[in-house]
């Protein structure tokens, strides 16, 4: 298996070294139909070299702004999330970076912004890890690529909460505690929390998709928190739970 993966890596290296990838104009023309641009292919290649990943497996998810792959390192699964340089909406992500003191002294151009976006997801995963909030464990990030632990069984990745079977009362309780610990211990607000960005695995909820998470000091942090709470409350009301936005807000913030 090692030999095969070595071949795959050198095939990618050879592709990158080809003359046809030399200029950026050429590149745009040649790669517009491909999933990844040259910078992303280079970043993936560098991550493979640094991380000791032996092979990339199937894509778990392929959306507008990112592609998530299952990959293997020493026979163990992990997850590689790649932000797409071409479609990530620069204007949309700006508001989450500029008001966040942890990142606001950076004055980036577009590609730098996207690199910051993965750094931000990585830092937020670290903060959750430290605060004991269930979420994938961050492994490394490089440019627009993040490695994190895989949540799921050998057969399949954990389902999103919206597709899972679970005890609503129990999971609502878990999520309340998680939002509170995220706010009070990790000092961040998720800012895109919904039944899509929570995975359910072995009776436990996990927060994922943390790139847009902001410091609680961000000027819009409270508005983002209220939006998260509204999404979660409405979702659990549909599941028959007596959830209440104001009560949850108070439980989380103490305000
Ligand atoms: N660590 C993980 N373990 C298992 N599955 C994962 C993991 N991280 C992400 N996924 C799967 O990949 C999907 C997309 O990941 P995520 O929500 O982080 O990206 P996204 O930014 O929403 O992507 P897009 O913008 O392309 O929709 C998730 O809904 C989940 O099904
Ligand atoms: Mg998502």
PDB file of N, CA and C and ligand atoms in Angstrom, residues 60-69 78-84 88 117 121 125 135-137 148-152 156-160 162 192 195-199 207-212, ligand 1:
ATOM      1  N   UNK A  60     -16.414  12.462   1.388  1.00  0.00           N
ATOM      2  CA  UNK A  60     -17.577  12.315   2.263  1.00  0.00           C
ATOM      3  C   UNK A  60     -18.628  13.333   1.849  1.00  0.00           C
ATOM      4  N   UNK A  61     -18.149  14.496   1.433  1.00  0.00           N
ATOM      5  CA  UNK A  61     -19.076  15.564   1.091  1.00  0.00           C
ATOM      6  C   UNK A  61     -18.394  16.495   0.102  1.00  0.00           C
ATOM      7  N   UNK A  62     -19.172  16.957  -0.871  1.00  0.00           N
ATOM      8  CA  UNK A  62     -18.605  17.905  -1.811  1.00  0.00           C
ATOM      9  C   UNK A  62     -19.620  19.012  -2.004  1.00  0.00           C
ATOM     10  N   UNK A  63     -19.325  20.159  -1.424  1.00  0.00           N
ATOM     11  CA  UNK A  63     -20.289  21.259  -1.488  1.00  0.00           C
ATOM     12  C   UNK A  63     -19.739  22.409  -2.307  1.00  0.00           C
ATOM     13  N   UNK A  64     -20.422  23.537  -2.201  1.00  0.00           N
ATOM     14  CA  UNK A  64     -20.024  24.722  -2.966  1.00  0.00           C
ATOM     15  C   UNK A  64     -18.667  25.239  -2.509  1.00  0.00           C
ATOM     16  N   UNK A  65     -18.430  25.201  -1.214  1.00  0.00           N
ATOM     17  CA  UNK A  65     -17.265  25.902  -0.697  1.00  0.00           C
ATOM     18  C   UNK A  65     -16.160  25.007  -0.187  1.00  0.00           C
ATOM     19  N   UNK A  66     -16.467  23.738   0.024  1.00  0.00           N
ATOM     20  CA  UNK A  66     -15.416  22.842   0.489  1.00  0.00           C
ATOM     21  C   UNK A  66     -15.675  21.414   0.038  1.00  0.00           C
ATOM     22  N   UNK A  67     -14.609  20.634   0.051  1.00  0.00           N
ATOM     23  CA  UNK A  67     -14.726  19.199  -0.196  1.00  0.00           C
ATOM     24  C   UNK A  67     -14.113  18.497   1.000  1.00  0.00           C
ATOM     25  N   UNK A  68     -14.803  17.487   1.500  1.00  0.00           N
ATOM     26  CA  UNK A  68     -14.333  16.765   2.686  1.00  0.00           C
ATOM     27  C   UNK A  68     -14.039  15.320   2.273  1.00  0.00           C
ATOM     28  N   UNK A  69     -12.789  14.900   2.452  1.00  0.00           N
ATOM     29  CA  UNK A  69     -12.380  13.531   2.103  1.00  0.00           C
ATOM     30  C   UNK A  69     -12.091  12.717   3.342  1.00  0.00           C
ATOM     31  N   UNK A  78      -8.921   9.538   8.891  1.00  0.00           N
ATOM     32  CA  UNK A  78      -9.044  10.921   9.335  1.00  0.00           C
ATOM     33  C   UNK A  78      -9.764  11.694   8.236  1.00  0.00           C
ATOM     34  N   UNK A  79      -9.963  12.972   8.485  1.00  0.00           N
ATOM     35  CA  UNK A  79     -10.727  13.771   7.535  1.00  0.00           C
ATOM     36  C   UNK A  79      -9.872  14.915   7.014  1.00  0.00           C
ATOM     37  N   UNK A  80      -9.927  15.087   5.689  1.00  0.00           N
ATOM     38  CA  UNK A  80      -9.225  16.201   5.055  1.00  0.00           C
ATOM     39  C   UNK A  80     -10.278  17.142   4.477  1.00  0.00           C
ATOM     40  N   UNK A  81     -10.322  18.361   4.986  1.00  0.00           N
ATOM     41  CA  UNK A  81     -11.297  19.344   4.477  1.00  0.00           C
ATOM     42  C   UNK A  81     -10.544  20.380   3.647  1.00  0.00           C
ATOM     43  N   UNK A  82     -10.990  20.564   2.436  1.00  0.00           N
ATOM     44  CA  UNK A  82     -10.304  21.473   1.514  1.00  0.00           C
ATOM     45  C   UNK A  82     -11.260  22.592   1.123  1.00  0.00           C
ATOM     46  N   UNK A  83     -10.876  23.819   1.423  1.00  0.00           N
ATOM     47  CA  UNK A  83     -11.714  24.948   1.002  1.00  0.00           C
ATOM     48  C   UNK A  83     -11.416  25.256  -0.449  1.00  0.00           C
ATOM     49  N   UNK A  84     -12.465  25.434  -1.231  1.00  0.00           N
ATOM     50  CA  UNK A  84     -12.268  25.723  -2.653  1.00  0.00           C
ATOM     51  C   UNK A  84     -11.914  27.190  -2.835  1.00  0.00           C
ATOM     52  N   UNK A  88     -15.223  29.986  -2.740  1.00  0.00           N
ATOM     53  CA  UNK A  88     -15.459  30.494  -1.391  1.00  0.00           C
ATOM     54  C   UNK A  88     -15.767  31.988  -1.506  1.00  0.00           C
ATOM     55  N   UNK A 117      -9.082  31.524   6.638  1.00  0.00           N
ATOM     56  CA  UNK A 117     -10.351  30.826   6.880  1.00  0.00           C
ATOM     57  C   UNK A 117     -10.093  29.423   7.432  1.00  0.00           C
ATOM     58  N   UNK A 121     -10.847  27.932  11.280  1.00  0.00           N
ATOM     59  CA  UNK A 121     -11.542  26.685  11.628  1.00  0.00           C
ATOM     60  C   UNK A 121     -10.644  25.843  12.542  1.00  0.00           C
ATOM     61  N   UNK A 125     -11.430  24.692  16.362  1.00  0.00           N
ATOM     62  CA  UNK A 125     -11.462  23.274  16.766  1.00  0.00           C
ATOM     63  C   UNK A 125     -10.544  23.051  17.966  1.00  0.00           C
ATOM     64  N   UNK A 135     -16.219  17.658  19.274  1.00  0.00           N
ATOM     65  CA  UNK A 135     -15.996  18.169  17.910  1.00  0.00           C
ATOM     66  C   UNK A 135     -14.812  17.381  17.354  1.00  0.00           C
ATOM     67  N   UNK A 136     -14.593  17.402  16.038  1.00  0.00           N
ATOM     68  CA  UNK A 136     -13.416  16.698  15.531  1.00  0.00           C
ATOM     69  C   UNK A 136     -12.138  17.274  16.147  1.00  0.00           C
ATOM     70  N   UNK A 137     -11.154  16.397  16.378  1.00  0.00           N
ATOM     71  CA  UNK A 137      -9.879  16.875  16.921  1.00  0.00           C
ATOM     72  C   UNK A 137      -9.031  17.441  15.787  1.00  0.00           C
ATOM     73  N   UNK A 148      -8.377  16.691  10.338  1.00  0.00           N
ATOM     74  CA  UNK A 148      -9.027  16.551  11.658  1.00  0.00           C
ATOM     75  C   UNK A 148      -9.429  15.094  11.849  1.00  0.00           C
ATOM     76  N   UNK A 149      -9.838  14.747  13.060  1.00  0.00           N
ATOM     77  CA  UNK A 149     -10.228  13.360  13.278  1.00  0.00           C
ATOM     78  C   UNK A 149     -11.547  13.065  12.555  1.00  0.00           C
ATOM     79  N   UNK A 150     -11.703  11.794  12.237  1.00  0.00           N
ATOM     80  CA  UNK A 150     -12.896  11.318  11.528  1.00  0.00           C
ATOM     81  C   UNK A 150     -13.940  10.882  12.555  1.00  0.00           C
ATOM     82  N   UNK A 151     -15.169  11.319  12.350  1.00  0.00           N
ATOM     83  CA  UNK A 151     -16.249  10.892  13.237  1.00  0.00           C
ATOM     84  C   UNK A 151     -17.156   9.953  12.456  1.00  0.00           C
ATOM     85  N   UNK A 152     -17.200   8.696  12.889  1.00  0.00           N
ATOM     86  CA  UNK A 152     -18.031   7.737  12.185  1.00  0.00           C
ATOM     87  C   UNK A 152     -17.553   6.328  12.440  1.00  0.00           C
ATOM     88  N   UNK A 156     -19.285   3.907   7.693  1.00  0.00           N
ATOM     89  CA  UNK A 156     -19.781   5.187   7.173  1.00  0.00           C
ATOM     90  C   UNK A 156     -19.573   6.337   8.153  1.00  0.00           C
ATOM     91  N   UNK A 157     -19.425   7.554   7.591  1.00  0.00           N
ATOM     92  CA  UNK A 157     -19.290   8.717   8.458  1.00  0.00           C
ATOM     93  C   UNK A 157     -20.570   8.942   9.268  1.00  0.00           C
ATOM     94  N   UNK A 158     -20.444   9.574  10.406  1.00  0.00           N
ATOM     95  CA  UNK A 158     -21.617   9.844  11.241  1.00  0.00           C
ATOM     96  C   UNK A 158     -22.611  10.715  10.471  1.00  0.00           C
ATOM     97  N   UNK A 159     -23.917  10.461  10.655  1.00  0.00           N
ATOM     98  CA  UNK A 159     -24.902  11.301   9.970  1.00  0.00           C
ATOM     99  C   UNK A 159     -25.009  12.689  10.598  1.00  0.00           C
ATOM    100  N   UNK A 160     -25.463  13.630   9.794  1.00  0.00           N
ATOM    101  CA  UNK A 160     -25.837  14.930  10.344  1.00  0.00           C
ATOM    102  C   UNK A 160     -27.061  14.702  11.240  1.00  0.00           C
ATOM    103  N   UNK A 162     -29.841  16.048  11.390  1.00  0.00           N
ATOM    104  CA  UNK A 162     -31.155  16.048  10.703  1.00  0.00           C
ATOM    105  C   UNK A 162     -31.503  14.676  10.120  1.00  0.00           C
ATOM    106  N   UNK A 192     -22.846  29.382  12.710  1.00  0.00           N
ATOM    107  CA  UNK A 192     -23.573  28.703  11.622  1.00  0.00           C
ATOM    108  C   UNK A 192     -24.145  27.394  12.154  1.00  0.00           C
ATOM    109  N   UNK A 195     -28.927  21.884  12.440  1.00  0.00           N
ATOM    110  CA  UNK A 195     -28.948  20.413  12.381  1.00  0.00           C
ATOM    111  C   UNK A 195     -28.057  19.865  11.260  1.00  0.00           C
ATOM    112  N   UNK A 196     -27.539  20.744  10.384  1.00  0.00           N
ATOM    113  CA  UNK A 196     -26.610  20.328   9.326  1.00  0.00           C
ATOM    114  C   UNK A 196     -25.173  20.262   9.844  1.00  0.00           C
ATOM    115  N   UNK A 197     -24.864  21.121  10.792  1.00  0.00           N
ATOM    116  CA  UNK A 197     -23.479  21.219  11.268  1.00  0.00           C
ATOM    117  C   UNK A 197     -23.282  20.558  12.634  1.00  0.00           C
ATOM    118  N   UNK A 198     -24.131  19.578  12.913  1.00  0.00           N
ATOM    119  CA  UNK A 198     -23.955  18.756  14.109  1.00  0.00           C
ATOM    120  C   UNK A 198     -23.985  17.302  13.630  1.00  0.00           C
ATOM    121  N   UNK A 199     -22.996  16.520  14.008  1.00  0.00           N
ATOM    122  CA  UNK A 199     -23.009  15.089  13.672  1.00  0.00           C
ATOM    123  C   UNK A 199     -23.463  14.310  14.895  1.00  0.00           C
ATOM    124  N   UNK A 207     -20.111  19.096  17.291  1.00  0.00           N
ATOM    125  CA  UNK A 207     -20.174  20.292  16.448  1.00  0.00           C
ATOM    126  C   UNK A 207     -19.119  20.177  15.351  1.00  0.00           C
ATOM    127  N   UNK A 208     -19.505  20.540  14.127  1.00  0.00           N
ATOM    128  CA  UNK A 208     -18.522  20.592  13.028  1.00  0.00           C
ATOM    129  C   UNK A 208     -18.680  21.930  12.299  1.00  0.00           C
ATOM    130  N   UNK A 209     -17.811  22.131  11.302  1.00  0.00           N
ATOM    131  CA  UNK A 209     -17.909  23.289  10.409  1.00  0.00           C
ATOM    132  C   UNK A 209     -17.709  24.602  11.180  1.00  0.00           C
ATOM    133  N   UNK A 210     -16.505  24.782  11.685  1.00  0.00           N
ATOM    134  CA  UNK A 210     -16.234  25.868  12.630  1.00  0.00           C
ATOM    135  C   UNK A 210     -15.570  27.093  12.021  1.00  0.00           C
ATOM    136  N   UNK A 211     -15.408  27.134  10.700  1.00  0.00           N
ATOM    137  CA  UNK A 211     -14.617  28.238  10.124  1.00  0.00           C
ATOM    138  C   UNK A 211     -15.201  29.607  10.458  1.00  0.00           C
ATOM    139  N   UNK A 212     -16.527  29.713  10.436  1.00  0.00           N
ATOM    140  CA  UNK A 212     -17.113  31.051  10.654  1.00  0.00           C
ATOM    141  C   UNK A 212     -17.280  31.368  12.141  1.00  0.00           C
TER     142      UNK A 212
HETATM  143  N1  LIG B   1     -14.689  15.158  11.024  1.00  0.00           N
HETATM  144  C1  LIG B   1     -15.667  14.680  10.266  1.00  0.00           C
HETATM  145  N2  LIG B   1     -16.026  13.362  10.354  1.00  0.00           N
HETATM  146  C2  LIG B   1     -17.015  12.854   9.568  1.00  0.00           C
HETATM  147  N3  LIG B   1     -17.709  13.587   8.673  1.00  0.00           N
HETATM  148  C3  LIG B   1     -17.402  14.898   8.535  1.00  0.00           C
HETATM  149  C4  LIG B   1     -16.385  15.509   9.322  1.00  0.00           C
HETATM  150  N4  LIG B   1     -16.301  16.824   8.981  1.00  0.00           N
HETATM  151  C5  LIG B   1     -17.218  17.015   8.025  1.00  0.00           C
HETATM  152  N5  LIG B   1     -17.905  15.881   7.737  1.00  0.00           N
HETATM  153  C6  LIG B   1     -18.978  15.723   6.737  1.00  0.00           C
HETATM  154  O1  LIG B   1     -18.774  16.640   5.680  1.00  0.00           O
HETATM  155  C7  LIG B   1     -19.866  17.555   5.581  1.00  0.00           C
HETATM  156  C8  LIG B   1     -19.359  18.955   5.208  1.00  0.00           C
HETATM  157  O2  LIG B   1     -18.469  19.427   6.212  1.00  0.00           O
HETATM  158  P1  LIG B   1     -18.582  20.908   6.770  1.00  0.00           P
HETATM  159  O3  LIG B   1     -19.960  21.151   7.281  1.00  0.00           O
HETATM  160  O4  LIG B   1     -17.449  21.110   7.700  1.00  0.00           O
HETATM  161  O5  LIG B   1     -18.291  21.737   5.456  1.00  0.00           O
HETATM  162  P2  LIG B   1     -19.147  22.905   4.754  1.00  0.00           P
HETATM  163  O6  LIG B   1     -18.332  24.110   4.856  1.00  0.00           O
HETATM  164  O7  LIG B   1     -20.551  22.920   5.231  1.00  0.00           O
HETATM  165  O8  LIG B   1     -19.124  22.445   3.295  1.00  0.00           O
HETATM  166  P3  LIG B   1     -19.973  23.122   2.116  1.00  0.00           P
HETATM  167  O9  LIG B   1     -19.842  24.600   2.217  1.00  0.00           O
HETATM  168  O10 LIG B   1     -19.245  22.536   0.981  1.00  0.00           O
HETATM  169  O11 LIG B   1     -21.376  22.635   2.312  1.00  0.00           O
HETATM  170  C9  LIG B   1     -20.531  17.502   6.939  1.00  0.00           C
HETATM  171  O12 LIG B   1     -21.887  17.842   6.884  1.00  0.00           O
HETATM  172  C10 LIG B   1     -20.325  16.061   7.345  1.00  0.00           C
HETATM  173  O13 LIG B   1     -21.317  15.243   6.749  1.00  0.00           O
END
